[in-house]
Amino acid sequence: MTPLALPRGLAPTMRSFALPLAILMLVALMVVPIPAFLLDAFFIMNIAISLAVLMVALNAQKPLDFSAFPTVLLFATLFRLGLNVASTRVVLVHGHEGESAAGQVIEAFGTFLIGGDYVVGIFVFAILVIINLIVVTKGAGRVSEVSARFTLDALPGKQMAIDADLNAGLITPDEARARRAEVSTEADFYGAMDGSSKFVKGDAVAALLILAVNVVGGLILGPTAHGLSIGDAAHNYVLLAIGDALVAQLPALMLSIAAAAIVTRVNSAHDLAGQIGSQFGSHKTWTPVAGILAILGVIPGMPHFVVLPAAAVAGAIAWHLRTQSMRPPPAAPAPEPADLSKIGWEEVTDNMLVMLDIGYGLVPLVDERRGGPLMARITGVRRQLSKELGFVVPQVRVRDDINLPPFTYRILIGGVVVGEDQVSPDEMLALDTGQAAGRLAGKPVKDPTFGLDAIWVANADADAATGAGYLVVDPATVVATHLNQCLIQNAADLLGPDEVQALLDGLKERSAQLVAALCPQPVPLTTLTQVLRGLLAETIPLREFRRIAAAIAVTAQKTLDAEELLELIRPELGPLIIQRLCGVREPLRVMTLEGQLEALLGQAVRSDPARRHTIEPELGRRIADALQRAAQPLVAEARPFALVVQPSIRIAIRKLVRTVLPDTPVMSFFEVPEDKAVEVVAVIGAPEALPA
């Protein structure tokens, strides 16, 4: 420990006692008489504090950098009023002794600054009060009032913007909390500044009243108590009163300027001097100034020896700024030669879960400087999917790959290619949705998302294609839609322990006891992640995570096996699955298996101790073909349906159906609510009735 260092814990303790001691000193200053030399020290301290506050206000880059300003302004004003009380006592008690009776500071302000003429001092003080009260304080108060009103009106919008960025994954929860705290602090700050401006206004009015009290009191006490003539009493007491008023008014003016500088600041990376300097640092500003001053300087009757040097100075500034603007920017230092013998981890790893690789011909689609729309589309896809799935979809890294053909893109999730196709960046894709009539000139292709027949047409033919019944989309929309489908189909791969923990943290704010009863005891985080990924794999979103968590917490008393947990909680989630298939008053369309076929499959599943849930290949093929034929009319009419089977064979049938009808949910009888109307649209027959 250095000789000047304070022991550990002593500095915070001293800071905690400093403010109460200052308040006690302020009260004592108003009540206890103090000598003139101590009054001088307090006056100098008042000036120093005002200068320090002004410097902090000028050097702040944004108003919140000096968030303590309203409180500092309050205590500085009280300190100055306390000094006024103490100085008034000294002036009235010892004013008959002469100009030095109230200390050297008041004497200096009363004699040197105004030349010992109290009439001049009255006018100087009046001008300072007018500047402070009418100009600076009134303007700062109005700006504070408007800023407080606008800040409070914008508060809901800012909160919604933070929530949107959080849901889109653009910021972390910690960053969101920090931004919310900053928005709340900003509203509190401008509200406090609106009120603290009244302190400055009241201080200026108090200065006038205190001056009047000192003058009237001196004119009464001088002749009556000390035998002075009216002239001598006016000279002594009025001069001391003016000096006292000036020594208090100058710090008040500095605090008013500081308040005005704070409330009129705009957030910037520079302090006030740097901000003003950067905006006035253009030769286009100073060249006209120099020209106009030069013209004024040659007009007869003008003070040539004052105006022309000013024109020369403005011209020199303009020339200097123009010379600086024409200089080439300093060259960046040459990078150090890389050590080719070293290989870093960043060369062999990539921490991004979702990646979109594009050929060099598709770079204009992601170049925002050239109006590339793909990045905005990807952000929109992530935002919408995050709302649908119930958790924040990871960011998508877009990178150009020279190994890809120029117009090819590739979608990777967890390092696995899940989608790949080609687009034409300078054309439009016309999709045949079944309503098109006629032929179009262009390159026929298949839509990468839905497999529809499509044609790449020139931009000029887009209107003709729309008139012919085609659905025309731009290449960025094609890629974004394909990415959206790949993310939905692989949603389970997007969810990891970190995302599950974020879901738990969000639920903990609303249902702390539920989270405490769920994880990490009795359900480990890894098991909970497996269960939730299983739900996503069967297109069950996690938006209603509270309901899902409650079902898992109850079911975890029976088993901790992830697959069994998933099957046991599905009956609780049946309404969530069904609401995506039909309306509240609409019957649920279902396909079922014939009883003999279900019995055969149930026997096969029960005889599988390894729980592989596999079906004999030939029988599985025949069942899949029958399901596909039965579902074809419903798919063509876009009528959603579910396949409902016995609970024991649900997993096996789901694995079978996934290959031919990936969007069809496979449910057990227990997952259909008892009060839900059901419409059986097809029954898959007995094994011998299935076509070979």
Coordinates of N, CA, C and O in Angstrom, one line a residue, residues 551-622:
A551 N -46.5 -29.8 -18.2 CA -46.7 -31.2 -18.5 C -45.5 -32.1 -18.3 O -45.6 -33.2 -17.7
I552 N -44.3 -31.6 -18.6 CA -43.1 -32.3 -18.3 C -42.8 -32.5 -16.8 O -42.4 -33.5 -16.4
A553 N -43.1 -31.4 -16.1 CA -42.8 -31.5 -14.6 C -43.7 -32.6 -14.0 O -43.3 -33.3 -13.0
V554 N -45.0 -32.7 -14.4 CA -45.8 -33.7 -13.9 C -45.4 -35.1 -14.3 O -45.4 -36.1 -13.5
T555 N -45.1 -35.3 -15.6 CA -44.8 -36.6 -16.1 C -43.4 -37.1 -15.7 O -43.2 -38.3 -15.6
A556 N -42.5 -36.1 -15.3 CA -41.2 -36.5 -14.9 C -41.2 -37.4 -13.6 O -40.2 -38.0 -13.3
Q557 N -42.3 -37.4 -12.9 CA -42.4 -38.2 -11.7 C -42.5 -39.7 -12.1 O -42.3 -40.6 -11.2
K558 N -42.8 -40.0 -13.3 CA -43.0 -41.4 -13.8 C -41.7 -41.9 -14.4 O -41.4 -43.1 -14.3
T559 N -41.1 -41.1 -15.3 CA -39.9 -41.6 -16.0 C -39.1 -40.3 -16.4 O -39.6 -39.2 -16.4
L560 N -37.8 -40.6 -16.6 CA -36.9 -39.6 -17.1 C -36.3 -39.9 -18.4 O -35.3 -39.3 -18.9
D561 N -36.9 -40.9 -19.1 CA -36.4 -41.3 -20.4 C -37.0 -40.3 -21.4 O -38.3 -40.0 -21.4
A562 N -36.2 -39.7 -22.3 CA -36.7 -38.6 -23.1 C -37.8 -39.0 -24.1 O -38.8 -38.3 -24.3
E563 N -37.6 -40.2 -24.7 CA -38.6 -40.7 -25.6 C -39.9 -41.0 -24.9 O -41.0 -40.7 -25.4
E564 N -39.9 -41.6 -23.7 CA -41.1 -41.9 -23.0 C -41.8 -40.6 -22.5 O -43.0 -40.4 -22.5
L565 N -40.9 -39.6 -22.0 CA -41.5 -38.3 -21.6 C -42.2 -37.7 -22.8 O -43.3 -37.1 -22.6
L566 N -41.7 -37.7 -24.0 CA -42.3 -37.1 -25.1 C -43.6 -37.7 -25.4 O -44.6 -37.0 -25.7
E567 N -43.7 -39.0 -25.3 CA -45.0 -39.7 -25.6 C -46.0 -39.4 -24.5 O -47.2 -39.3 -24.8
L568 N -45.6 -39.3 -23.2 CA -46.5 -39.1 -22.1 C -47.1 -37.7 -22.1 O -48.2 -37.5 -21.6
I569 N -46.3 -36.7 -22.6 CA -46.8 -35.3 -22.5 C -47.7 -35.0 -23.7 O -48.4 -34.0 -23.7
R570 N -47.6 -35.8 -24.8 CA -48.4 -35.4 -26.0 C -49.9 -35.3 -25.8 O -50.5 -34.4 -26.4
P571 N -50.5 -36.2 -25.0 CA -51.9 -36.0 -24.7 C -52.3 -34.6 -24.2 O -53.3 -34.0 -24.4
E572 N -51.4 -34.0 -23.3 CA -51.6 -32.7 -22.8 C -51.5 -31.6 -23.9 O -52.0 -30.5 -23.7
L573 N -50.7 -31.9 -24.9 CA -50.5 -30.9 -26.0 C -51.4 -31.2 -27.2 O -51.2 -30.5 -28.2
G574 N -52.3 -32.1 -27.1 CA -53.2 -32.4 -28.2 C -53.9 -31.2 -28.8 O -53.9 -30.9 -30.0
P575 N -54.5 -30.3 -27.9 CA -55.1 -29.1 -28.5 C -54.2 -28.2 -29.3 O -54.6 -27.5 -30.2
L576 N -52.9 -28.1 -28.9 CA -51.9 -27.3 -29.6 C -51.7 -27.9 -31.0 O -51.5 -27.1 -32.0
I577 N -51.7 -29.2 -31.1 CA -51.5 -29.8 -32.4 C -52.7 -29.6 -33.3 O -52.6 -29.3 -34.5
I578 N -53.9 -29.8 -32.7 CA -55.1 -29.8 -33.5 C -55.5 -28.4 -34.0 O -56.0 -28.3 -35.1
Q579 N -55.1 -27.4 -33.3 CA -55.5 -26.0 -33.7 C -54.9 -25.6 -35.0 O -55.3 -24.6 -35.6
R580 N -53.8 -26.3 -35.4 CA -53.1 -25.9 -36.6 C -53.8 -26.7 -37.8 O -53.5 -26.4 -39.0
L581 N -54.7 -27.6 -37.5 CA -55.3 -28.4 -38.5 C -56.8 -28.0 -38.8 O -57.2 -28.3 -39.9
C582 N -57.5 -27.5 -37.9 CA -58.9 -27.1 -38.1 C -59.3 -26.0 -37.1 O -58.6 -25.8 -36.1
G583 N -60.4 -25.4 -37.4 CA -60.9 -24.4 -36.6 C -61.6 -24.9 -35.4 O -61.8 -26.1 -35.2
V584 N -62.1 -24.0 -34.5 CA -62.7 -24.4 -33.3 C -64.0 -25.2 -33.6 O -64.3 -26.2 -33.0
R585 N -64.8 -24.7 -34.5 CA -66.1 -25.4 -34.8 C -66.0 -26.3 -36.0 O -67.0 -26.9 -36.4
E586 N -64.8 -26.5 -36.5 CA -64.6 -27.4 -37.7 C -64.2 -28.8 -37.2 O -63.4 -28.9 -36.3
P587 N -64.7 -29.8 -37.8 CA -64.3 -31.2 -37.4 C -62.8 -31.5 -37.8 O -62.3 -30.9 -38.8
L588 N -62.2 -32.3 -37.0 CA -60.8 -32.7 -37.3 C -60.9 -33.9 -38.3 O -61.5 -34.9 -38.1
R589 N -60.3 -33.6 -39.5 CA -60.2 -34.7 -40.5 C -59.0 -35.6 -40.2 O -57.9 -35.2 -40.0
V590 N -59.4 -36.9 -40.1 CA -58.4 -37.9 -39.7 C -58.4 -39.1 -40.7 O -59.4 -39.4 -41.3
M591 N -57.2 -39.7 -40.8 CA -57.1 -41.0 -41.4 C -56.7 -42.0 -40.3 O -55.9 -41.7 -39.4
T592 N -57.2 -43.2 -40.5 CA -56.9 -44.3 -39.5 C -56.5 -45.6 -40.2 O -56.6 -45.7 -41.4
L593 N -56.0 -46.5 -39.4 CA -55.7 -47.8 -39.9 C -56.7 -48.8 -39.5 O -57.4 -48.7 -38.4
E594 N -57.0 -49.8 -40.4 CA -57.9 -50.9 -40.1 C -57.5 -51.7 -38.9 O -56.3 -51.8 -38.6
G595 N -58.4 -52.1 -38.1 CA -58.1 -52.8 -36.8 C -57.1 -53.9 -36.9 O -56.2 -54.1 -36.1
Q596 N -57.3 -54.8 -38.0 CA -56.4 -55.9 -38.1 C -54.9 -55.5 -38.4 O -54.0 -56.0 -37.9
L597 N -54.8 -54.4 -39.2 CA -53.5 -53.9 -39.5 C -52.9 -53.3 -38.2 O -51.7 -53.5 -38.0
E598 N -53.6 -52.6 -37.4 CA -53.1 -52.0 -36.2 C -52.6 -53.1 -35.2 O -51.6 -52.9 -34.6
A599 N -53.4 -54.2 -35.2 CA -53.1 -55.3 -34.3 C -51.8 -55.9 -34.7 O -50.9 -56.2 -33.9
L600 N -51.6 -56.1 -36.0 CA -50.3 -56.7 -36.5 C -49.1 -55.8 -36.2 O -48.1 -56.2 -35.8
L601 N -49.3 -54.5 -36.4 CA -48.2 -53.6 -36.2 C -47.9 -53.5 -34.7 O -46.8 -53.4 -34.2
G602 N -49.0 -53.5 -33.8 CA -48.8 -53.5 -32.4 C -48.0 -54.7 -31.9 O -47.1 -54.6 -31.0
Q603 N -48.3 -55.9 -32.5 CA -47.6 -57.1 -32.1 C -46.1 -57.0 -32.5 O -45.2 -57.4 -31.7
A604 N -45.8 -56.4 -33.6 CA -44.4 -56.2 -34.1 C -43.7 -55.3 -33.2 O -42.5 -55.5 -32.9
V605 N -44.3 -54.2 -32.7 CA -43.7 -53.2 -31.9 C -43.4 -53.9 -30.5 O -42.3 -53.7 -29.9
R606 N -44.3 -54.6 -30.0 CA -44.1 -55.2 -28.6 C -43.1 -56.3 -28.7 O -42.4 -56.5 -27.6
S607 N -42.8 -56.9 -29.8 CA -41.7 -57.9 -29.9 C -40.4 -57.3 -30.2 O -39.4 -58.0 -30.5
D608 N -40.3 -56.0 -30.1 CA -39.0 -55.3 -30.4 C -38.4 -54.7 -29.1 O -38.7 -53.6 -28.7
P609 N -37.6 -55.5 -28.4 CA -37.1 -55.0 -27.1 C -36.2 -53.9 -27.2 O -36.0 -53.1 -26.3
A610 N -35.5 -53.7 -28.3 CA -34.6 -52.6 -28.5 C -35.3 -51.3 -28.8 O -34.7 -50.2 -28.9
R611 N -36.6 -51.3 -29.0 CA -37.5 -50.1 -29.2 C -37.0 -49.4 -30.5 O -36.9 -48.2 -30.5
R612 N -36.6 -50.2 -31.5 CA -36.2 -49.5 -32.8 C -37.4 -49.1 -33.6 O -37.3 -48.3 -34.5
H613 N -38.6 -49.7 -33.3 CA -39.9 -49.3 -33.9 C -39.8 -49.3 -35.4 O -40.2 -48.4 -36.1
T614 N -39.3 -50.4 -35.9 CA -39.2 -50.6 -37.4 C -40.3 -51.5 -37.8 O -40.8 -52.4 -37.1
I615 N -40.7 -51.3 -39.1 CA -41.8 -52.1 -39.7 C -41.1 -52.9 -40.8 O -40.2 -52.4 -41.5
E616 N -41.6 -54.1 -41.0 CA -41.1 -55.0 -42.1 C -41.1 -54.2 -43.4 O -42.1 -53.6 -43.8
P617 N -40.0 -54.1 -44.2 CA -39.8 -53.2 -45.3 C -41.0 -53.3 -46.3 O -41.5 -52.3 -46.8
E618 N -41.3 -54.5 -46.7 CA -42.3 -54.7 -47.8 C -43.7 -54.2 -47.3 O -44.4 -53.5 -48.0
L619 N -44.0 -54.5 -46.0 CA -45.3 -54.1 -45.5 C -45.3 -52.6 -45.3 O -46.3 -51.9 -45.6
G620 N -44.2 -52.0 -44.9 CA -44.1 -50.6 -44.8 C -44.2 -49.8 -46.1 O -44.9 -48.8 -46.2
R621 N -43.7 -50.4 -47.2 CA -43.8 -49.8 -48.5 C -45.3 -49.8 -48.9 O -45.8 -48.8 -49.4
R622 N -46.0 -50.9 -48.7 CA -47.4 -51.0 -49.1 C -48.3 -50.0 -48.3 O -49.2 -49.4 -48.8

